Amino acid sequence: MAITKPKPKQEKTKADDFISGAPDGAAEADPRKPKYVKKGKKLQITLTIAQPLLERVDELAAKLGQSRAAVINLAVYQGLESGLNINGDPVA
Amino acid sequence: MIITVGNTKGGVGKTTLAVNLAIARAMEGREVWLIDGDRQGTAQTAISMRADAGHLPGIACASYPDGQTLRAQVQHQASKFDDIIIDAGGRDSTALRAALVLTDVLLVPFQPRSYDVWALNDIAALVDEARSVRDGLRAIAVLNCADPGEHSTDNIDAAAAVADVPQFEYMTTSLRRRKAFANAAGQGLSVLELKPQDTKASDELKQLIKALF
């Protein structure tokens, strides 16, 4: 088998807790932590986007006199309201 | 035997002592592994200088500032060595804690100075914590850079202060403040290899080794 599975997470022992309790011990990410930062009434998120798509967003934003964020928000809202298509088939 | 030379306080002579111990044991024909658990990597640098200068015996030396790595590697390789000397940095760190989980003996050097004596309580707290997760940890405080004179008040006071920290045994053998220790370690040598030899320093190191092993 060429694909090896990742090492299963071992149960943490008291010794592990003791060691990682040092000031230089890395604090583990809390999986329940929400993936956003509050920014006033809105939430700030991280969005990764392809360059050509971003260029089109910026072009439209300039044409409408809106911000980049406003165009993205508008597109997301309209997409959610009117439904999305993948390969011409409605999915939502 | 695994010996950790450790203290949460810096500047007490941990690395100097660890390098001296490791080389002295290797000179007795033991297979020795020196582990540098300090991010500064001073012990590793000293041993590299030793290797570059071609001094024999060569010392196996690894640097593991990360506690979990240190623990895994020592568990993995302990059987290949007679003695493992771990130098664990001058602050509370994962490497120091990992060493405390594994080591047979914790050797805590301290100077006959107020700050050093105060700091004994910090490392004592860690010893307590380590003992709650494992059995059989021996913790020994050894006076390092002791003042000259058999009847130095500061030496006697510092030794007496250890009695207030019940986590530690006090080692009656002490090391004086001698340039030979630092000068030797700076070249990746033990005092036993220095030429001309400092016989007093050599005797102190031999006494310490006799008491430890």
mmCIF file of C-alpha atoms in Angstrom:
data_model
loop_
_atom_site.group_PDB
_atom_site.id
_atom_site.type_symbol
_atom_site.label_atom_id
_atom_site.label_comp_id
_atom_site.label_asym_id
_atom_site.label_seq_id
_atom_site.Cartn_x
_atom_site.Cartn_y
_atom_site.Cartn_z
ATOM 1 C CA MET A 1 0.000 0.000 0.000
ATOM 2 C CA ALA A 2 1.628 3.209 -1.151
ATOM 3 C CA ILE A 3 -0.600 5.506 0.825
ATOM 4 C CA THR A 4 0.083 5.474 4.520
ATOM 5 C CA LYS A 5 -2.490 6.733 6.922
ATOM 6 C CA PRO A 6 -1.586 9.487 9.318
ATOM 7 C CA LYS A 7 -0.538 8.470 12.809
ATOM 8 C CA PRO A 8 -3.607 8.254 14.984
ATOM 9 C CA LYS A 9 -3.691 10.862 17.673
ATOM 10 C CA GLN A 10 -2.543 9.273 20.873
ATOM 11 C CA GLU A 11 -4.347 9.886 24.090
ATOM 12 C CA LYS A 12 -2.644 12.625 25.994
ATOM 13 C CA THR A 13 -1.015 11.469 29.186
ATOM 14 C CA LYS A 14 -0.373 13.462 32.312
ATOM 15 C CA ALA A 15 3.284 13.657 31.294
ATOM 16 C CA ASP A 16 2.266 15.213 27.953
ATOM 17 C CA ASP A 17 0.184 17.798 29.757
ATOM 18 C CA PHE A 18 3.065 18.526 32.106
ATOM 19 C CA ILE A 19 5.516 19.004 29.226
ATOM 20 C CA SER A 20 3.237 21.127 27.078
ATOM 21 C CA GLY A 21 2.351 23.239 30.123
ATOM 22 C CA ALA A 22 5.700 25.048 29.843
ATOM 23 C CA PRO A 23 5.605 28.682 28.753
ATOM 24 C CA ASP A 24 7.059 27.741 25.356
ATOM 25 C CA GLY A 25 4.565 24.893 24.890
ATOM 26 C CA ALA A 26 2.417 25.545 21.841
ATOM 27 C CA ALA A 27 -1.151 26.340 22.729
ATOM 28 C CA GLU A 28 -3.338 23.979 20.774
ATOM 29 C CA ALA A 29 -5.968 25.467 18.516
ATOM 30 C CA ASP A 30 -9.424 25.138 20.018
ATOM 31 C CA PRO A 31 -11.595 23.425 17.383
ATOM 32 C CA ARG A 32 -14.688 25.147 18.742
ATOM 33 C CA LYS A 33 -13.195 28.563 18.154
ATOM 34 C CA PRO A 34 -15.310 30.457 15.587
ATOM 35 C CA LYS A 35 -13.565 31.150 12.324
ATOM 36 C CA TYR A 36 -14.117 34.869 12.233
ATOM 37 C CA VAL A 37 -13.232 38.052 14.030
ATOM 38 C CA LYS A 38 -15.935 40.470 15.117
ATOM 39 C CA LYS A 39 -15.669 43.781 13.323
ATOM 40 C CA GLY A 40 -18.388 46.101 14.646
ATOM 41 C CA LYS A 41 -21.751 44.678 13.543
ATOM 42 C CA LYS A 42 -20.112 42.473 10.929
ATOM 43 C CA LEU A 43 -17.697 39.570 10.956
ATOM 44 C CA GLN A 44 -14.295 39.588 9.339
ATOM 45 C CA ILE A 45 -13.347 36.410 7.549
ATOM 46 C CA THR A 46 -10.471 35.220 5.411
ATOM 47 C CA LEU A 47 -11.289 34.712 1.726
ATOM 48 C CA THR A 48 -8.895 33.261 -0.817
ATOM 49 C CA ILE A 49 -9.715 34.157 -4.424
ATOM 50 C CA ALA A 50 -8.217 33.575 -7.868
ATOM 51 C CA GLN A 51 -6.546 36.611 -9.444
ATOM 52 C CA PRO A 52 -8.717 36.812 -12.640
ATOM 53 C CA LEU A 53 -11.877 36.561 -10.549
ATOM 54 C CA LEU A 54 -10.677 39.275 -8.188
ATOM 55 C CA GLU A 55 -9.807 41.486 -11.162
ATOM 56 C CA ARG A 56 -13.364 41.069 -12.470
ATOM 57 C CA VAL A 57 -14.754 41.875 -9.020
ATOM 58 C CA ASP A 58 -12.629 45.014 -8.853
ATOM 59 C CA GLU A 59 -13.667 46.069 -12.383
ATOM 60 C CA LEU A 60 -17.330 45.708 -11.480
ATOM 61 C CA ALA A 61 -16.770 47.538 -8.206
ATOM 62 C CA ALA A 62 -15.162 50.454 -10.056
ATOM 63 C CA LYS A 63 -18.025 50.539 -12.537
ATOM 64 C CA LEU A 64 -20.648 50.561 -9.786
ATOM 65 C CA GLY A 65 -18.678 52.923 -7.563
ATOM 66 C CA GLN A 66 -18.809 50.358 -4.788
ATOM 67 C CA SER A 67 -16.179 48.762 -2.683
ATOM 68 C CA ARG A 68 -14.739 45.333 -3.407
ATOM 69 C CA ALA A 69 -16.387 43.992 -0.245
ATOM 70 C CA ALA A 70 -19.770 45.405 -1.277
ATOM 71 C CA VAL A 71 -19.623 43.620 -4.637
ATOM 72 C CA ILE A 72 -18.612 40.330 -3.024
ATOM 73 C CA ASN A 73 -21.384 40.659 -0.434
ATOM 74 C CA LEU A 74 -23.941 41.518 -3.110
ATOM 75 C CA ALA A 75 -22.897 38.537 -5.243
ATOM 76 C CA VAL A 76 -23.047 36.164 -2.288
ATOM 77 C CA TYR A 77 -26.455 37.502 -1.252
ATOM 78 C CA GLN A 78 -27.928 37.273 -4.751
ATOM 79 C CA GLY A 79 -26.416 33.816 -5.212
ATOM 80 C CA LEU A 80 -28.000 32.601 -2.010
ATOM 81 C CA GLU A 81 -31.365 34.173 -2.846
ATOM 82 C CA SER A 82 -31.649 33.135 -6.464
ATOM 83 C CA GLY A 83 -29.842 29.820 -6.213
ATOM 84 C CA LEU A 84 -26.465 28.623 -7.522
ATOM 85 C CA ASN A 85 -25.688 26.612 -10.622
ATOM 86 C CA ILE A 86 -22.807 24.187 -11.062
ATOM 87 C CA ASN A 87 -22.225 23.145 -14.690
ATOM 88 C CA GLY A 88 -25.640 24.588 -15.524
ATOM 89 C CA ASP A 89 -27.440 22.470 -12.930
ATOM 90 C CA PRO A 90 -29.110 24.231 -10.049
ATOM 91 C CA VAL A 91 -27.668 23.048 -6.743
ATOM 92 C CA ALA A 92 -29.170 25.377 -4.224
ATOM 93 C CA MET B 1 21.935 6.694 33.645
ATOM 94 C CA ILE B 2 20.166 9.859 32.531
ATOM 95 C CA ILE B 3 21.266 13.036 34.268
ATOM 96 C CA THR B 4 19.671 16.383 33.627
ATOM 97 C CA VAL B 5 21.607 19.484 34.512
ATOM 98 C CA GLY B 6 18.776 21.927 34.844
ATOM 99 C CA ASN B 7 17.533 25.010 36.571
ATOM 100 C CA THR B 8 14.815 27.473 35.680
ATOM 101 C CA LYS B 9 17.313 30.218 36.444
ATOM 102 C CA GLY B 10 19.947 31.077 33.882
ATOM 103 C CA GLY B 11 23.621 31.723 34.435
ATOM 104 C CA VAL B 12 24.157 29.098 37.122
ATOM 105 C CA GLY B 13 26.643 27.074 35.073
ATOM 106 C CA LYS B 14 24.387 24.354 33.657
ATOM 107 C CA THR B 15 25.999 24.107 30.253
ATOM 108 C CA THR B 16 29.537 24.331 31.637
ATOM 109 C CA LEU B 17 28.749 21.537 34.060
ATOM 110 C CA ALA B 18 26.913 19.403 31.500
ATOM 111 C CA VAL B 19 29.785 19.639 28.993
ATOM 112 C CA ASN B 20 32.327 18.825 31.710
ATOM 113 C CA LEU B 21 30.303 15.858 32.958
ATOM 114 C CA ALA B 22 29.692 14.435 29.496
ATOM 115 C CA ILE B 23 33.346 14.578 28.471
ATOM 116 C CA ALA B 24 34.609 13.253 31.805
ATOM 117 C CA ARG B 25 32.305 10.237 31.537
ATOM 118 C CA ALA B 26 33.319 9.639 27.925
ATOM 119 C CA MET B 27 36.973 9.721 29.029
ATOM 120 C CA GLU B 28 36.123 6.853 31.381
ATOM 121 C CA GLY B 29 35.121 4.865 28.335
ATOM 122 C CA ARG B 30 31.368 5.285 28.682
ATOM 123 C CA GLU B 31 29.098 5.770 25.693
ATOM 124 C CA VAL B 32 27.830 9.267 26.344
ATOM 125 C CA TRP B 33 25.123 11.283 24.669
ATOM 126 C CA LEU B 34 24.968 14.975 25.430
ATOM 127 C CA ILE B 35 21.618 16.578 24.707
ATOM 128 C CA ASP B 36 21.338 20.307 24.366
ATOM 129 C CA GLY B 37 17.815 21.277 25.383
ATOM 130 C CA ASP B 38 18.533 24.989 25.268
ATOM 131 C CA ARG B 39 17.535 27.055 22.240
ATOM 132 C CA GLN B 40 20.794 28.960 22.536
ATOM 133 C CA GLY B 41 22.589 25.743 21.582
ATOM 134 C CA THR B 42 25.738 26.572 23.567
ATOM 135 C CA ALA B 43 26.570 22.973 24.452
ATOM 136 C CA GLN B 44 26.132 21.946 20.831
ATOM 137 C CA THR B 45 28.464 24.759 19.726
ATOM 138 C CA ALA B 46 31.096 23.739 22.280
ATOM 139 C CA ILE B 47 30.973 20.123 21.144
ATOM 140 C CA SER B 48 31.214 21.230 17.492
ATOM 141 C CA MET B 49 34.387 23.149 18.385
ATOM 142 C CA ARG B 50 35.701 20.025 20.083
ATOM 143 C CA ALA B 51 35.006 17.989 16.973
ATOM 144 C CA ASP B 52 36.597 20.605 14.698
ATOM 145 C CA ALA B 53 39.742 20.609 16.847
ATOM 146 C CA GLY B 54 39.857 16.821 16.648
ATOM 147 C CA HIS B 55 39.799 16.212 20.400
ATOM 148 C CA LEU B 56 39.115 12.638 21.432
ATOM 149 C CA PRO B 57 36.916 11.080 22.640
ATOM 150 C CA GLY B 58 34.284 12.563 20.380
ATOM 151 C CA ILE B 59 30.974 13.318 22.061
ATOM 152 C CA ALA B 60 27.616 12.445 20.533
ATOM 153 C CA CYS B 61 25.575 15.607 20.878
ATOM 154 C CA ALA B 62 22.045 16.421 19.774
ATOM 155 C CA SER B 63 19.987 19.552 20.123
ATOM 156 C CA TYR B 64 16.304 19.202 21.030
ATOM 157 C CA PRO B 65 14.805 22.475 22.217
ATOM 158 C CA ASP B 66 11.330 20.995 21.715
ATOM 159 C CA GLY B 67 10.192 18.905 24.660
ATOM 160 C CA GLN B 68 8.123 16.320 22.807
ATOM 161 C CA THR B 69 10.954 15.673 20.327
ATOM 162 C CA LEU B 70 13.471 15.408 23.145
ATOM 163 C CA ARG B 71 11.277 12.923 24.961
ATOM 164 C CA ALA B 72 10.614 10.791 21.893
ATOM 165 C CA GLN B 73 14.282 10.716 20.864
ATOM 166 C CA VAL B 74 15.580 9.875 24.327
ATOM 167 C CA GLN B 75 13.020 7.103 24.733
ATOM 168 C CA HIS B 76 14.002 5.797 21.323
ATOM 169 C CA GLN B 77 17.764 5.916 21.759
ATOM 170 C CA ALA B 78 18.386 5.620 25.496
ATOM 171 C CA SER B 79 19.362 1.961 25.290
ATOM 172 C CA LYS B 80 22.270 2.786 22.965
ATOM 173 C CA PHE B 81 24.080 4.890 25.546
ATOM 174 C CA ASP B 82 25.554 4.292 28.978
ATOM 175 C CA ASP B 83 25.040 7.861 30.081
ATOM 176 C CA ILE B 84 22.796 10.607 28.777
ATOM 177 C CA ILE B 85 23.497 14.125 29.975
ATOM 178 C CA ILE B 86 20.741 16.634 29.250
ATOM 179 C CA ASP B 87 21.458 20.333 29.463
ATOM 180 C CA ALA B 88 18.093 22.016 29.923
ATOM 181 C CA GLY B 89 17.921 25.774 29.456
ATOM 182 C CA GLY B 90 17.732 28.528 32.025
ATOM 183 C CA ARG B 91 13.980 28.888 32.041
ATOM 184 C CA ASP B 92 10.856 26.811 32.342
ATOM 185 C CA SER B 93 10.569 25.114 28.957
ATOM 186 C CA THR B 94 9.086 22.042 27.317
ATOM 187 C CA ALA B 95 12.636 20.654 27.000
ATOM 188 C CA LEU B 96 13.274 21.020 30.730
ATOM 189 C CA ARG B 97 9.917 19.425 31.546
ATOM 190 C CA ALA B 98 10.465 16.565 29.114
ATOM 191 C CA ALA B 99 13.866 15.992 30.724
ATOM 192 C CA LEU B 100 12.219 15.940 34.149
ATOM 193 C CA VAL B 101 9.834 13.249 32.968
ATOM 194 C CA LEU B 102 12.684 11.044 31.722
ATOM 195 C CA THR B 103 15.701 11.694 33.872
ATOM 196 C CA ASP B 104 17.007 9.534 36.698
ATOM 197 C CA VAL B 105 18.666 12.476 38.398
ATOM 198 C CA LEU B 106 18.083 16.190 38.172
ATOM 199 C CA LEU B 107 21.245 18.047 39.082
ATOM 200 C CA VAL B 108 20.497 21.660 39.939
ATOM 201 C CA PRO B 109 23.569 23.865 40.058
ATOM 202 C CA PHE B 110 23.186 27.091 42.011
ATOM 203 C CA GLN B 111 25.522 29.829 43.091
ATOM 204 C CA PRO B 112 25.866 31.054 46.653
ATOM 205 C CA ARG B 113 23.858 34.191 45.817
ATOM 206 C CA SER B 114 20.443 35.329 46.989
ATOM 207 C CA TYR B 115 18.810 35.285 43.549
ATOM 208 C CA ASP B 116 19.993 31.737 42.969
ATOM 209 C CA VAL B 117 18.643 30.575 46.303
ATOM 210 C CA TRP B 118 15.282 32.239 45.640
ATOM 211 C CA ALA B 119 15.100 30.538 42.246
ATOM 212 C CA LEU B 120 15.428 27.123 43.872
ATOM 213 C CA ASN B 121 11.762 27.364 44.808
ATOM 214 C CA ASP B 122 10.764 27.710 41.148
ATOM 215 C CA ILE B 123 12.567 24.593 40.047
ATOM 216 C CA ALA B 124 11.318 22.829 43.205
ATOM 217 C CA ALA B 125 7.734 23.523 42.089
ATOM 218 C CA LEU B 126 8.493 21.896 38.738
ATOM 219 C CA VAL B 127 10.058 18.920 40.522
ATOM 220 C CA ASP B 128 6.835 18.531 42.487
ATOM 221 C CA GLU B 129 4.797 18.612 39.297
ATOM 222 C CA ALA B 130 7.106 16.113 37.616
ATOM 223 C CA ARG B 131 6.842 13.807 40.619
ATOM 224 C CA SER B 132 3.066 13.877 40.305
ATOM 225 C CA VAL B 133 3.341 12.332 36.839
ATOM 226 C CA ARG B 134 6.246 9.924 37.458
ATOM 227 C CA ASP B 135 8.089 8.042 40.189
ATOM 228 C CA GLY B 136 11.686 7.989 41.302
ATOM 229 C CA LEU B 137 12.961 11.436 40.335
ATOM 230 C CA ARG B 138 16.045 12.266 42.368
ATOM 231 C CA ALA B 139 16.723 15.981 42.609
ATOM 232 C CA ILE B 140 20.113 17.117 43.802
ATOM 233 C CA ALA B 141 21.230 20.681 44.387
ATOM 234 C CA VAL B 142 24.915 21.299 43.927
ATOM 235 C CA LEU B 143 26.708 24.479 44.869
ATOM 236 C CA ASN B 144 28.472 25.833 41.788
ATOM 237 C CA CYS B 145 30.812 28.802 41.523
ATOM 238 C CA ALA B 146 31.230 28.548 45.284
ATOM 239 C CA ASP B 147 33.252 31.244 46.974
ATOM 240 C CA PRO B 148 36.855 30.488 47.906
ATOM 241 C CA GLY B 149 37.665 29.450 51.441
ATOM 242 C CA GLU B 150 36.540 26.514 53.526
ATOM 243 C CA HIS B 151 34.571 28.751 55.845
ATOM 244 C CA SER B 152 32.880 31.097 53.381
ATOM 245 C CA THR B 153 29.739 32.380 55.055
ATOM 246 C CA ASP B 154 27.857 32.687 51.776
ATOM 247 C CA ASN B 155 28.607 29.086 50.849
ATOM 248 C CA ILE B 156 27.403 27.888 54.238
ATOM 249 C CA ASP B 157 24.276 30.065 54.110
ATOM 250 C CA ALA B 158 23.434 28.914 50.604
ATOM 251 C CA ALA B 159 23.872 25.291 51.608
ATOM 252 C CA ALA B 160 21.636 25.855 54.619
ATOM 253 C CA ALA B 161 18.984 27.440 52.392
ATOM 254 C CA VAL B 162 18.648 24.176 50.460
ATOM 255 C CA ALA B 163 17.352 22.587 53.655
ATOM 256 C CA ASP B 164 14.290 24.855 53.298
ATOM 257 C CA VAL B 165 13.533 23.278 49.932
ATOM 258 C CA PRO B 166 12.751 19.660 50.831
ATOM 259 C CA GLN B 167 12.475 18.617 47.177
ATOM 260 C CA PHE B 168 16.260 18.596 46.954
ATOM 261 C CA GLU B 169 19.060 16.558 48.399
ATOM 262 C CA TYR B 170 22.084 18.728 48.985
ATOM 263 C CA MET B 171 25.280 17.449 47.472
ATOM 264 C CA THR B 172 28.145 17.983 49.878
ATOM 265 C CA THR B 173 30.598 18.112 46.981
ATOM 266 C CA SER B 174 30.667 21.574 45.477
ATOM 267 C CA LEU B 175 32.443 23.292 42.619
ATOM 268 C CA ARG B 176 34.345 26.506 43.224
ATOM 269 C CA ARG B 177 34.337 29.503 40.938
ATOM 270 C CA ARG B 178 37.317 28.612 38.788
ATOM 271 C CA LYS B 179 38.160 29.971 35.378
ATOM 272 C CA ALA B 180 39.365 26.516 34.394
ATOM 273 C CA PHE B 181 35.781 25.176 34.153
ATOM 274 C CA ALA B 182 34.571 27.936 31.884
ATOM 275 C CA ASN B 183 37.758 28.127 29.829
ATOM 276 C CA ALA B 184 37.744 24.388 29.233
ATOM 277 C CA ALA B 185 34.040 24.244 28.346
ATOM 278 C CA GLY B 186 34.517 27.210 26.000
ATOM 279 C CA GLN B 187 36.868 25.076 23.927
ATOM 280 C CA GLY B 188 34.643 22.032 24.124
ATOM 281 C CA LEU B 189 36.961 20.442 26.685
ATOM 282 C CA SER B 190 36.531 19.197 30.215
ATOM 283 C CA VAL B 191 38.830 20.533 32.924
ATOM 284 C CA LEU B 192 40.448 17.099 32.977
ATOM 285 C CA GLU B 193 41.839 17.769 29.493
ATOM 286 C CA LEU B 194 43.184 21.268 30.109
ATOM 287 C CA LYS B 195 46.887 21.806 29.793
ATOM 288 C CA PRO B 196 48.394 22.897 32.097
ATOM 289 C CA GLN B 197 45.941 21.110 34.320
ATOM 290 C CA ASP B 198 44.070 22.822 37.116
ATOM 291 C CA THR B 199 44.308 19.992 39.640
ATOM 292 C CA LYS B 200 41.868 21.577 42.074
ATOM 293 C CA ALA B 201 39.217 21.948 39.381
ATOM 294 C CA SER B 202 39.873 18.417 38.150
ATOM 295 C CA ASP B 203 39.567 17.024 41.659
ATOM 296 C CA GLU B 204 36.256 18.814 42.175
ATOM 297 C CA LEU B 205 34.843 17.410 38.970
ATOM 298 C CA LYS B 206 36.044 13.916 39.849
ATOM 299 C CA GLN B 207 34.488 14.188 43.295
ATOM 300 C CA LEU B 208 31.185 15.288 41.779
ATOM 301 C CA ILE B 209 31.181 12.384 39.335
ATOM 302 C CA LYS B 210 32.007 9.947 42.123
ATOM 303 C CA ALA B 211 29.104 11.249 44.171
ATOM 304 C CA LEU B 212 26.694 11.234 41.219
ATOM 305 C CA PHE B 213 27.259 7.891 39.505
#
